[in-house]
Every structure is written in C-alpha cells, then in structure tokens.
Amino acid sequence: MSKTPQEATPWPSAARGWFLVFLLALASVVSQFDRTVINLMVEPLKAEFHLNDTQFGALQGIAFGIFYILACIPIGRLADRYQRRIIIAVALALWSLFAIGSGLARSYWQLFLSRIGVAVGEASLSPAAFSMLSDQFPPEKLGRPVSGFLMSAPIGQGLAFIGGGSLLTTLSTSDMLSHGLFAGFEPWQVAFIIIAAPGLLLVPIFLLIPEPLRRGTGGVAQLPLRAVIAVVHERRHAFTFMFASFALVSLVSYAFAIWTPALLTRTYGLAPDEIGWGYGPLLIIFGMTGVYTSGWLNDHFSARGYPDAPLRVAIGGFAIAGVTGAVAPLMPTANGALALLAPTIFFGNFPYPCAAAAIQLITPNRARAQVSALYITVTTLVGLALGPIIIGAITDYLFNDPQDIRFSLTLIVSLATPLMVGLLLLALPSYRKLRVD
C-alpha cells in the first residue's frame, strides 16, 4: 500500500518542533498575564465599582464564559480548516487590545465587556496550538511538547503575580500618576495597559512562521461539520466522562487562581507585592515541574504499553492535590498555607497535559482543534464560568462574611475532587478501547 504524502514526509526536526513549542508558550504567557493580573485587583476594583465578591467573580467567570459559548467551537473549526498560525496572530492582537481596554473602563459593564474580549486568548490559542503540536511530534513523543506548552500557564500566572504585584505597589506608592501620560489614572488602570501592550509584538512573528503539515487520520481533506459531529458521537462514552472530570479540575484550578490573592489578603493580611513574591514563585516552580512531570509520566507509561496512561496520571495527581488543596486555606499562618499550596499546584497541574494529549490521540487530525475547542468550552463553562462566581456566592450568601473565603475554597475542593476521580475512572474502559482499536 502506497503512503500518503504526509505519511511519506519525515517528521520535523526536534529543534524545529521545540521552537514552535517555545513560541506557543510565549503567546500563552502573554495571555495568562492579561487574564491573571486582575486577581490582584479584587479590593481596588470592588471599591471603584462598588462590587461584592459575586460581581467580581462574574468578571473572571461569566465574562469569559460568554465568549467561549459563542466563539470557541467556531474558532476551533476555523483552525481545522485554515492556517492555524494566522488564527493565533489575530487572536493575539485582539486579546491584547481588549486587555488594554480593561484599563480604560469607566464602568463595571465596560470592564465586563472588555473581559469578554480578553477571553479570545485561550479560546483561540489552545485549540490551534494542540493541533499544531500534534503535527510536529509523533504520538509517542507528544506528551512532553504538550507539557512544554502548558507549562506556560503557571509561568504566566506566576510572573503576573510577581510583576503585577510589584507594579501595583510601585504605582500606588510613587508620584508617576500625578503627571505625564498616565496623569489622573488609577494604579489598576495603568497596570492593565502596561501588561497588555507586549502581546502586540508577537503578532508579526506568528504571521511569519511556517504552517505545519497536517498528519494522522483525516490529515488532508477538510471534514464537514456532520463528520466532526460523527467523530464526537462515536467517542461519546469516553468524551462525556473525560470532559466532565476535567471540568471539575478546571473549577478547582480557577477557584484557587482567582481567589487565592483575596484569601492571602483577608485571612493573613498580605499586601499585593507580598502576595506576588510569596505565591508567584510557587506557581512558576511547582506549576512548571508539575506539568513537565505529568508529561514525562505520560510518555513513560505510554512507552511501556499503557494505552490509558494520560488518564491514569491525571487521576493520581489530582487525588493528591485535592487533599492538600482542601487543607491549605485552613492553615493558621500564611507560610503554612503557602507550604500546602506548593504540592496542590504541583499535583493539580497533572491533568492538563494529560487531557490535551489524550484528546489528540483518539481524534482524527481535521477534527482535533474542534474537539479541543469543545473540551475547552465545556471545562470553561464549568470551571471558569462557575468556579469564581460560586466561591464569591458561597462567601457572600452562605458564610455572609468576606473573611470566610477560606471555608468556601475548602468546601469546593472537597466536593470536586472525589467526583473528578470517579468520573475519570468511568472513562478508562472506553478510552482504552479507542486507543487499542
């Protein structure tokens, strides 16, 4: 049997593949900066726009969720049909401009609408990136490149806390806002503008890089929408349990990412720069090592004949993270809480590269970005759209005291962890069958 053109073409060199990983990770770091720095602005934004915790949670939850509902799957379809580098370049320009617009908002609803625009980042970047990486590396070597890309999330979040915290403190204590270009602006407004601007510099780079050759099943012909729906339907048993379980991972992750600064401020009295230098390095060090270790374990067990390696690694990691994450907010000191957040971040990042790799490995090429977009939409609706606002609502209406946010976090992680583990265990048989077949 003759080989197809993509089968006959050698895989790209490792150097070329890892250069693409670097560029995609850099774009993701910029995205994480733009979406994370707002978490250091809970108190000034609440004061500026007279908000409660529920309304602030909506800025990071519902605002992002609206864009995902409307656009994530259509963008994924575009990524399966057209050049993915162009889609990423356009997304970079759009989310950077909307992030700058966040700093120019004069009302809560202007800020809310700008955050919807910032959501274009992950909604466009991740599906296209996962698809591109699956065309740069053979299946048995996909785990670590995916981890390399996803390591950018904790790096971006950590740098946003460190840089954003220091920037906010500097802006709040200096006289640079009393004259010059930013005269009359609030520190949080200038922070948005400064942090968002560098993303525009990456746009021309993505316009110049080559588009990878599509590989794997369905790599040449574009799939009609009906065929993509059939792909999802044929894999519905695995996808249903996988998406539901990873949505709970997302819920816990976003709840901690968005509300940990408020926890550290309200419970332990830390200032923004103290939060940045205390929490930021944990995100970078333990987030990076957690994502990389997950990818390494995935490849390790896959090479030894475990077709369900991604799901096994995800289960083990998140089970441990659930225990440490439930206890961390209850610690009597900030150092104690941060000490337990370290393993929570490390093991809590295990599911992300596992989910991305697992989906690519059971999905035809021309449906990968769309299925990834469906995965991101589902996990975002549960995780990002609900996680932040649920924590805010529990704090506002169940405990009736902002100081009790620590109990809201413990309650959510204690409920979500066993559900996640159980759902992913139910996905194992169907996933194994799809990998073996």
Tab-separated table of C-alpha atoms in Angstrom:
chain	number	residue	atom	x	y	z
A	1	MET	CA	0.000	0.000	0.000
A	2	SER	CA	1.448	3.381	-1.038
A	3	LYS	CA	1.939	6.017	1.611
A	4	THR	CA	0.044	9.273	1.636
A	5	PRO	CA	2.148	12.452	1.186
A	6	GLN	CA	2.013	13.257	4.889
A	7	GLU	CA	2.992	9.681	5.802
A	8	ALA	CA	5.934	9.808	3.392
A	9	THR	CA	7.158	13.144	4.755
A	10	PRO	CA	9.560	12.791	7.688
A	11	TRP	CA	8.596	14.380	10.970
A	12	PRO	CA	10.130	17.829	11.523
A	13	SER	CA	13.394	18.040	13.421
A	14	ALA	CA	13.217	18.188	17.192
A	15	ALA	CA	14.755	21.676	17.143
A	16	ARG	CA	12.061	22.984	14.818
A	17	GLY	CA	9.341	21.342	16.871
A	18	TRP	CA	10.590	22.737	20.163
A	19	PHE	CA	10.958	26.206	18.641
A	20	LEU	CA	7.238	26.057	17.887
A	21	VAL	CA	6.595	24.942	21.475
A	22	PHE	CA	8.552	27.991	22.660
A	23	LEU	CA	6.565	30.434	20.503
A	24	LEU	CA	3.222	28.961	21.510
A	25	ALA	CA	4.261	29.016	25.177
A	26	LEU	CA	5.336	32.647	24.858
A	27	ALA	CA	1.926	33.565	23.456
A	28	SER	CA	0.298	31.685	26.318
A	29	VAL	CA	2.419	33.537	28.893
A	30	VAL	CA	1.149	36.820	27.459
A	31	SER	CA	-2.411	35.505	27.621
A	32	GLN	CA	-2.013	34.446	31.246
A	33	PHE	CA	-0.560	37.843	32.160
A	34	ASP	CA	-3.574	39.619	30.695
A	35	ARG	CA	-6.106	37.432	32.440
A	36	THR	CA	-4.342	36.879	35.788
A	37	VAL	CA	-3.270	40.336	36.898
A	38	ILE	CA	-6.893	41.281	37.636
A	39	ASN	CA	-6.826	38.774	40.515
A	40	LEU	CA	-4.545	41.175	42.394
A	41	MET	CA	-7.109	43.946	41.955
A	42	VAL	CA	-10.020	42.471	43.896
A	43	GLU	CA	-10.157	45.165	46.537
A	44	PRO	CA	-9.469	48.262	44.338
A	45	LEU	CA	-11.984	47.124	41.708
A	46	LYS	CA	-14.599	46.381	44.366
A	47	ALA	CA	-14.066	49.866	45.766
A	48	GLU	CA	-14.007	51.576	42.341
A	49	PHE	CA	-17.200	49.992	41.032
A	50	HIS	CA	-18.953	49.175	44.364
A	51	LEU	CA	-18.919	45.402	43.834
A	52	ASN	CA	-19.411	42.385	46.055
A	53	ASP	CA	-17.482	39.108	45.663
A	54	THR	CA	-20.151	37.615	43.410
A	55	GLN	CA	-19.928	40.505	40.948
A	56	PHE	CA	-16.136	40.348	40.892
A	57	GLY	CA	-16.312	36.605	40.287
A	58	ALA	CA	-18.528	37.314	37.281
A	59	LEU	CA	-15.725	39.380	35.710
A	60	GLN	CA	-13.465	36.337	35.614
A	61	GLY	CA	-16.195	33.736	35.221
A	62	ILE	CA	-19.300	34.724	33.317
A	63	ALA	CA	-17.472	37.285	31.149
A	64	PHE	CA	-15.059	34.619	29.901
A	65	GLY	CA	-17.788	32.005	29.688
A	66	ILE	CA	-19.902	34.114	27.334
A	67	PHE	CA	-17.133	34.279	24.756
A	68	TYR	CA	-16.462	30.557	24.990
A	69	ILE	CA	-20.137	29.754	24.438
A	70	LEU	CA	-20.318	31.973	21.367
A	71	ALA	CA	-16.947	31.551	19.725
A	72	CYS	CA	-14.675	28.753	20.971
A	73	ILE	CA	-16.071	25.925	18.822
A	74	PRO	CA	-16.359	28.089	15.648
A	75	ILE	CA	-12.743	29.172	16.164
A	76	GLY	CA	-11.741	25.534	16.554
A	77	ARG	CA	-13.469	24.755	13.262
A	78	LEU	CA	-11.540	27.556	11.586
A	79	ALA	CA	-8.311	26.081	12.977
A	80	ASP	CA	-9.133	22.696	11.412
A	81	ARG	CA	-9.822	24.311	8.034
A	82	TYR	CA	-7.348	27.179	7.690
A	83	GLN	CA	-3.839	28.159	8.742
A	84	ARG	CA	-3.562	27.992	12.491
A	85	ARG	CA	-0.690	30.493	12.718
A	86	ILE	CA	-2.940	33.208	11.230
A	87	ILE	CA	-5.693	32.466	13.737
A	88	ILE	CA	-3.234	32.746	16.629
A	89	ALA	CA	-1.816	36.029	15.305
A	90	VAL	CA	-5.274	37.599	15.005
A	91	ALA	CA	-6.212	36.351	18.471
A	92	LEU	CA	-3.033	37.838	19.970
A	93	ALA	CA	-3.854	41.247	18.535
A	94	LEU	CA	-7.470	41.150	19.689
A	95	TRP	CA	-6.943	39.994	23.270
A	96	SER	CA	-4.087	42.460	23.799
A	97	LEU	CA	-6.260	45.358	22.639
A	98	PHE	CA	-9.155	44.257	24.836
A	99	ALA	CA	-6.799	43.910	27.816
A	100	ILE	CA	-5.653	47.485	27.234
A	101	GLY	CA	-9.335	48.415	27.062
A	102	SER	CA	-9.806	46.938	30.550
A	103	GLY	CA	-7.588	49.703	31.875
A	104	LEU	CA	-9.695	52.353	30.146
A	105	ALA	CA	-13.044	51.134	31.514
A	106	ARG	CA	-15.147	53.761	33.255
A	107	SER	CA	-17.945	51.487	34.486
A	108	TYR	CA	-18.449	47.925	35.630
A	109	TRP	CA	-20.167	46.991	32.379
A	110	GLN	CA	-17.381	48.461	30.250
A	111	LEU	CA	-14.918	46.380	32.251
A	112	PHE	CA	-17.182	43.328	31.924
A	113	LEU	CA	-17.344	43.689	28.126
A	114	SER	CA	-13.582	44.143	27.851
A	115	ARG	CA	-13.034	40.912	29.804
A	116	ILE	CA	-15.249	39.094	27.293
A	117	GLY	CA	-12.797	40.264	24.635
A	118	VAL	CA	-9.760	39.114	26.622
A	119	ALA	CA	-11.285	35.614	26.586
A	120	VAL	CA	-10.389	35.392	22.888
A	121	GLY	CA	-6.903	34.386	24.077
A	122	GLU	CA	-7.273	30.853	25.340
A	123	ALA	CA	-10.368	30.241	23.220
A	124	SER	CA	-8.264	30.725	20.076
A	125	LEU	CA	-4.771	29.779	21.192
A	126	SER	CA	-5.193	26.398	22.862
A	127	PRO	CA	-7.184	24.503	20.168
A	128	ALA	CA	-4.881	25.750	17.411
A	129	ALA	CA	-1.763	25.066	19.500
A	130	PHE	CA	-2.748	21.487	20.382
A	131	SER	CA	-3.483	20.788	16.722
A	132	MET	CA	-0.157	22.264	15.557
A	133	LEU	CA	1.834	20.293	18.124
A	134	SER	CA	0.213	17.004	17.088
A	135	ASP	CA	1.599	17.680	13.575
A	136	GLN	CA	5.118	18.447	14.850
A	137	PHE	CA	5.744	15.397	17.068
A	138	PRO	CA	4.962	11.678	16.682
A	139	PRO	CA	2.219	10.342	19.005
A	140	GLU	CA	4.604	8.525	21.337
A	141	LYS	CA	6.543	11.775	21.898
A	142	LEU	CA	3.594	14.163	22.190
A	143	GLY	CA	3.308	14.263	25.992
A	144	ARG	CA	6.351	16.407	26.717
A	145	PRO	CA	5.765	19.016	23.975
A	146	VAL	CA	2.185	19.443	25.155
A	147	SER	CA	3.540	19.782	28.691
A	148	GLY	CA	6.081	22.304	27.436
A	149	PHE	CA	3.288	24.428	26.010
A	150	LEU	CA	1.088	24.064	29.090
A	151	MET	CA	3.981	24.930	31.421
A	152	SER	CA	3.447	28.457	30.140
A	153	ALA	CA	0.218	28.764	32.143
A	154	PRO	CA	1.804	28.588	35.620
A	155	ILE	CA	4.778	30.608	34.365
A	156	GLY	CA	2.472	33.337	33.085
A	157	GLN	CA	0.357	33.257	36.217
A	158	GLY	CA	3.373	33.341	38.495
A	159	LEU	CA	5.036	36.183	36.596
A	160	ALA	CA	1.732	38.053	36.585
A	161	PHE	CA	1.556	37.818	40.377
A	162	ILE	CA	5.202	38.806	40.821
A	163	GLY	CA	5.302	41.519	38.180
A	164	GLY	CA	1.727	42.671	38.687
A	165	GLY	CA	2.064	42.827	42.468
A	166	SER	CA	5.294	44.785	42.261
A	167	LEU	CA	3.882	47.068	39.568
A	168	LEU	CA	0.725	47.823	41.556
A	169	THR	CA	2.743	48.574	44.676
A	170	THR	CA	5.101	50.842	42.713
A	171	LEU	CA	2.225	52.668	41.027
A	172	SER	CA	0.443	53.102	44.356
A	173	THR	CA	3.450	54.494	46.220
A	174	SER	CA	5.116	56.712	43.590
A	175	ASP	CA	4.095	60.042	42.098
A	176	MET	CA	4.281	58.853	38.469
A	177	LEU	CA	0.477	59.043	38.135
A	178	SER	CA	0.386	62.693	39.115
A	179	HIS	CA	1.876	63.907	35.829
A	180	GLY	CA	2.725	62.725	32.314
A	181	LEU	CA	0.898	60.246	30.063
A	182	PHE	CA	-0.982	58.496	32.882
A	183	ALA	CA	-1.860	61.548	34.969
A	184	GLY	CA	-5.234	61.041	36.617
A	185	PHE	CA	-5.277	57.262	36.122
A	186	GLU	CA	-5.666	54.762	38.957
A	187	PRO	CA	-2.844	52.229	39.558
A	188	TRP	CA	-5.018	49.308	38.422
A	189	GLN	CA	-5.761	51.060	35.118
A	190	VAL	CA	-2.111	51.696	34.288
A	191	ALA	CA	-1.199	48.130	35.278
A	192	PHE	CA	-3.687	46.739	32.738
A	193	ILE	CA	-2.281	48.924	29.951
A	194	ILE	CA	1.403	48.233	30.656
A	195	ILE	CA	0.987	44.469	30.985
A	196	ALA	CA	-1.204	44.088	27.883
A	197	ALA	CA	0.907	46.041	25.379
A	198	PRO	CA	3.758	43.483	24.778
A	199	GLY	CA	1.337	40.945	23.269
A	200	LEU	CA	1.109	43.062	20.144
A	201	LEU	CA	4.826	42.466	19.484
A	202	LEU	CA	4.231	38.733	18.948
A	203	VAL	CA	1.696	39.223	16.149
A	204	PRO	CA	4.200	39.586	13.264
A	205	ILE	CA	6.216	36.585	14.484
A	206	PHE	CA	3.246	34.239	14.092
A	207	LEU	CA	2.496	35.711	10.677
A	208	LEU	CA	5.999	34.681	9.529
A	209	ILE	CA	6.390	31.121	10.903
A	210	PRO	CA	5.549	28.177	8.572
A	211	GLU	CA	2.292	26.259	8.947
A	212	PRO	CA	2.924	22.592	9.938
A	213	LEU	CA	1.920	19.791	7.556
A	214	ARG	CA	-1.234	18.081	8.822
A	215	ARG	CA	-0.694	14.431	9.740
A	216	GLY	CA	-2.571	11.433	11.061
A	217	THR	CA	-6.005	10.187	10.072
A	218	GLY	CA	-8.035	12.763	8.226
A	219	GLY	CA	-4.991	14.966	7.775
A	220	VAL	CA	-5.599	16.084	4.180
A	221	ALA	CA	-9.275	16.511	3.443
A	222	GLN	CA	-11.308	19.028	5.416
A	223	LEU	CA	-14.090	17.358	7.379
A	224	PRO	CA	-17.658	18.636	7.026
A	225	LEU	CA	-19.412	19.544	10.251
A	226	ARG	CA	-21.538	16.398	10.068
A	227	ALA	CA	-18.393	14.258	10.017
A	228	VAL	CA	-16.964	16.074	13.052
A	229	ILE	CA	-20.220	15.511	14.924
A	230	ALA	CA	-19.973	11.825	13.997
A	231	VAL	CA	-16.415	11.706	15.395
A	232	VAL	CA	-17.638	13.076	18.715
A	233	HIS	CA	-20.653	10.758	18.748
A	234	GLU	CA	-18.518	7.667	18.127
A	235	ARG	CA	-16.333	8.617	21.093
A	236	ARG	CA	-19.144	9.927	23.284
A	237	HIS	CA	-18.672	7.458	26.140
A	238	ALA	CA	-15.047	8.426	26.650
A	239	PHE	CA	-15.551	12.122	25.958
A	240	THR	CA	-18.538	12.513	28.292
A	241	PHE	CA	-16.713	11.236	31.369
A	242	MET	CA	-13.406	12.861	30.372
A	243	PHE	CA	-14.890	16.295	29.768
A	244	ALA	CA	-16.953	16.168	32.955
A	245	SER	CA	-13.984	15.158	35.095
A	246	PHE	CA	-11.612	17.710	33.595
A	247	ALA	CA	-14.280	20.379	34.016
A	248	LEU	CA	-14.103	19.770	37.763
A	249	VAL	CA	-10.309	20.115	37.597
A	250	SER	CA	-10.847	23.446	35.887
A	251	LEU	CA	-13.359	24.544	38.522
A	252	VAL	CA	-10.922	23.927	41.371
A	253	SER	CA	-7.992	25.425	39.479
A	254	TYR	CA	-9.761	28.660	38.589
A	255	ALA	CA	-11.251	28.985	42.053
A	256	PHE	CA	-7.784	28.896	43.594
A	257	ALA	CA	-6.137	31.030	40.904
A	258	ILE	CA	-8.683	33.816	41.205
A	259	TRP	CA	-9.405	33.806	44.939
A	260	THR	CA	-6.033	32.890	46.486
A	261	PRO	CA	-4.904	36.565	46.474
A	262	ALA	CA	-8.097	37.507	48.321
A	263	LEU	CA	-7.514	34.633	50.769
A	264	LEU	CA	-3.969	35.789	51.465
A	265	THR	CA	-5.102	39.401	51.905
A	266	ARG	CA	-8.181	38.836	54.046
A	267	THR	CA	-7.012	35.918	56.171
A	268	TYR	CA	-3.324	36.684	56.555
A	269	GLY	CA	-3.102	40.422	55.797
A	270	LEU	CA	-0.590	40.222	52.924
A	271	ALA	CA	-0.073	43.202	50.582
A	272	PRO	CA	-0.059	42.809	46.751
A	273	ASP	CA	3.731	42.690	46.473
A	274	GLU	CA	3.923	40.162	49.343
A	275	ILE	CA	1.349	38.003	47.571
A	276	GLY	CA	3.255	38.325	44.321
A	277	TRP	CA	6.593	37.254	45.763
A	278	GLY	CA	5.063	34.610	48.042
A	279	TYR	CA	2.566	32.965	45.692
A	280	GLY	CA	4.056	33.811	42.283
A	281	PRO	CA	7.249	31.711	42.608
A	282	LEU	CA	5.168	28.748	43.781
A	283	LEU	CA	3.093	28.938	40.609
A	284	ILE	CA	6.188	29.085	38.434
A	285	ILE	CA	8.308	26.430	40.165
A	286	PHE	CA	5.678	23.891	41.153
A	287	GLY	CA	3.389	24.612	38.217
A	288	MET	CA	6.196	24.085	35.694
A	289	THR	CA	7.545	20.972	37.363
A	290	GLY	CA	4.056	19.561	37.821
A	291	VAL	CA	3.151	19.985	34.162
A	292	TYR	CA	6.504	18.622	32.975
A	293	THR	CA	6.397	15.662	35.364
A	294	SER	CA	2.909	14.846	34.145
A	295	GLY	CA	4.042	14.854	30.506
A	296	TRP	CA	7.095	12.755	31.363
A	297	LEU	CA	4.992	10.194	33.239
A	298	ASN	CA	2.521	10.120	30.362
A	299	ASP	CA	5.257	9.318	27.834
A	300	HIS	CA	6.938	6.910	30.280
A	301	PHE	CA	3.845	4.778	30.828
A	302	SER	CA	2.751	5.051	27.188
A	303	ALA	CA	6.116	3.670	26.049
A	304	ARG	CA	5.616	0.752	28.424
A	305	GLY	CA	2.342	-0.264	26.855
A	306	TYR	CA	-0.297	1.574	28.900
A	307	PRO	CA	-2.773	2.976	26.334
A	308	ASP	CA	-4.675	4.816	29.072
A	309	ALA	CA	-1.558	6.433	30.575
A	310	PRO	CA	-2.873	10.031	30.314
A	311	LEU	CA	-5.955	9.255	32.370
A	312	ARG	CA	-4.058	7.248	34.989
A	313	VAL	CA	-1.577	10.069	35.556
A	314	ALA	CA	-4.373	12.643	35.782
A	315	ILE	CA	-6.259	10.612	38.392
A	316	GLY	CA	-3.235	10.103	40.623
A	317	GLY	CA	-2.143	13.723	40.514
A	318	PHE	CA	-5.486	15.327	41.183
A	319	ALA	CA	-6.348	12.963	44.031
A	320	ILE	CA	-3.268	14.186	45.924
A	321	ALA	CA	-3.923	17.833	45.024
A	322	GLY	CA	-7.450	17.555	46.394
A	323	VAL	CA	-6.210	16.601	49.851
A	324	THR	CA	-3.583	19.325	50.163
A	325	GLY	CA	-5.854	21.902	48.492
A	326	ALA	CA	-8.649	21.305	50.981
A	327	VAL	CA	-6.358	21.804	53.973
A	328	ALA	CA	-4.274	24.759	52.702
A	329	PRO	CA	-6.876	27.529	53.269
A	330	LEU	CA	-7.419	26.364	56.854
A	331	MET	CA	-3.808	26.774	57.952
A	332	PRO	CA	-3.277	29.268	60.797
A	333	THR	CA	-0.430	31.158	59.104
A	334	ALA	CA	0.347	32.432	55.617
A	335	ASN	CA	3.530	30.353	55.491
A	336	GLY	CA	1.568	27.229	56.357
A	337	ALA	CA	-0.999	27.941	53.654
A	338	LEU	CA	1.700	28.599	51.047
A	339	ALA	CA	3.550	25.429	52.064
A	340	LEU	CA	0.473	23.325	51.283
A	341	LEU	CA	-0.335	25.291	48.136
A	342	ALA	CA	3.014	24.126	46.706
A	343	PRO	CA	2.027	20.417	46.361
A	344	THR	CA	-1.501	21.489	45.425
A	345	ILE	CA	-0.105	23.411	42.452
A	346	PHE	CA	2.336	20.611	41.542
A	347	PHE	CA	-0.153	17.745	41.505
A	348	GLY	CA	-3.109	19.904	40.454
A	349	ASN	CA	-1.355	20.579	37.137
A	350	PHE	CA	-1.079	16.877	36.273
A	351	PRO	CA	-4.447	16.653	34.472
A	352	TYR	CA	-3.843	19.472	31.957
A	353	PRO	CA	-1.212	17.916	29.642
A	354	CYS	CA	-2.900	14.557	30.131
A	355	ALA	CA	-6.241	15.888	28.921
A	356	ALA	CA	-4.723	17.635	25.897
A	357	ALA	CA	-2.668	14.608	24.833
A	358	ALA	CA	-5.493	12.144	25.484
A	359	ILE	CA	-7.895	14.043	23.217
A	360	GLN	CA	-5.402	14.353	20.353
A	361	LEU	CA	-4.596	10.631	20.477
A	362	ILE	CA	-8.195	9.482	19.888
A	363	THR	CA	-9.295	12.196	17.427
A	364	PRO	CA	-8.716	12.438	13.635
A	365	ASN	CA	-6.461	15.313	12.568
A	366	ARG	CA	-9.023	17.563	10.908
A	367	ALA	CA	-11.262	17.346	13.969
A	368	ARG	CA	-8.614	17.872	16.639
A	369	ALA	CA	-8.927	21.643	17.028
A	370	GLN	CA	-12.723	21.432	17.055
A	371	VAL	CA	-12.803	18.652	19.658
A	372	SER	CA	-10.185	20.560	21.685
A	373	ALA	CA	-12.409	23.631	21.413
A	374	LEU	CA	-15.391	21.592	22.612
A	375	TYR	CA	-13.301	20.349	25.539
A	376	ILE	CA	-12.188	23.886	26.396
A	377	THR	CA	-15.765	25.173	26.104
A	378	VAL	CA	-17.142	22.515	28.457
A	379	THR	CA	-14.353	22.838	31.006
A	380	THR	CA	-14.546	26.621	30.866
A	381	LEU	CA	-18.301	26.730	31.346
A	382	VAL	CA	-17.969	24.625	34.473
A	383	GLY	CA	-14.578	25.826	35.659
A	384	LEU	CA	-14.139	29.446	34.718
A	385	ALA	CA	-17.767	30.491	34.318
A	386	LEU	CA	-18.883	28.829	37.567
A	387	GLY	CA	-15.770	28.423	39.743
A	388	PRO	CA	-15.074	32.082	40.536
A	389	ILE	CA	-18.710	33.072	40.971
A	390	ILE	CA	-19.515	30.006	43.102
A	391	ILE	CA	-16.735	30.915	45.542
A	392	GLY	CA	-17.977	34.513	45.632
A	393	ALA	CA	-21.609	33.474	46.106
A	394	ILE	CA	-20.820	30.961	48.877
A	395	THR	CA	-18.773	33.607	50.652
A	396	ASP	CA	-21.481	36.293	50.224
A	397	TYR	CA	-24.623	34.260	50.882
A	398	LEU	CA	-23.685	31.106	52.814
A	399	PHE	CA	-20.987	32.356	55.176
A	400	ASN	CA	-22.049	36.037	54.920
A	401	ASP	CA	-18.537	37.267	55.646
A	402	PRO	CA	-15.676	38.028	53.200
A	403	GLN	CA	-13.229	36.780	55.824
A	404	ASP	CA	-14.691	33.273	55.473
A	405	ILE	CA	-13.476	32.812	51.893
A	406	ARG	CA	-11.102	30.160	53.240
A	407	PHE	CA	-14.075	27.911	54.048
A	408	SER	CA	-15.582	28.447	50.595
A	409	LEU	CA	-12.372	27.229	48.954
A	410	THR	CA	-12.102	24.186	51.221
A	411	LEU	CA	-15.738	23.247	50.610
A	412	ILE	CA	-15.446	23.371	46.811
A	413	VAL	CA	-12.224	21.351	46.529
A	414	SER	CA	-13.532	18.749	48.998
A	415	LEU	CA	-16.623	18.160	46.856
A	416	ALA	CA	-14.994	18.341	43.413
A	417	THR	CA	-12.014	16.021	43.940
A	418	PRO	CA	-13.794	12.690	44.574
A	419	LEU	CA	-16.242	13.448	41.761
A	420	MET	CA	-13.369	14.058	39.327
A	421	VAL	CA	-11.605	10.828	40.264
A	422	GLY	CA	-14.797	8.792	39.960
A	423	LEU	CA	-15.727	10.204	36.552
A	424	LEU	CA	-12.276	9.611	35.096
A	425	LEU	CA	-12.278	6.027	36.366
A	426	LEU	CA	-15.522	5.547	34.423
A	427	ALA	CA	-13.806	6.889	31.277
A	428	LEU	CA	-10.928	4.382	31.401
A	429	PRO	CA	-12.574	1.373	29.645
A	430	SER	CA	-13.900	3.395	26.698
A	431	TYR	CA	-10.638	5.285	26.297
A	432	ARG	CA	-8.562	2.097	26.350
A	433	LYS	CA	-10.756	0.588	23.626
A	434	LEU	CA	-10.366	3.643	21.383
A	435	ARG	CA	-6.569	3.626	21.810
A	436	VAL	CA	-6.196	-0.078	21.124
A	437	ASP	CA	-8.540	-0.036	18.129
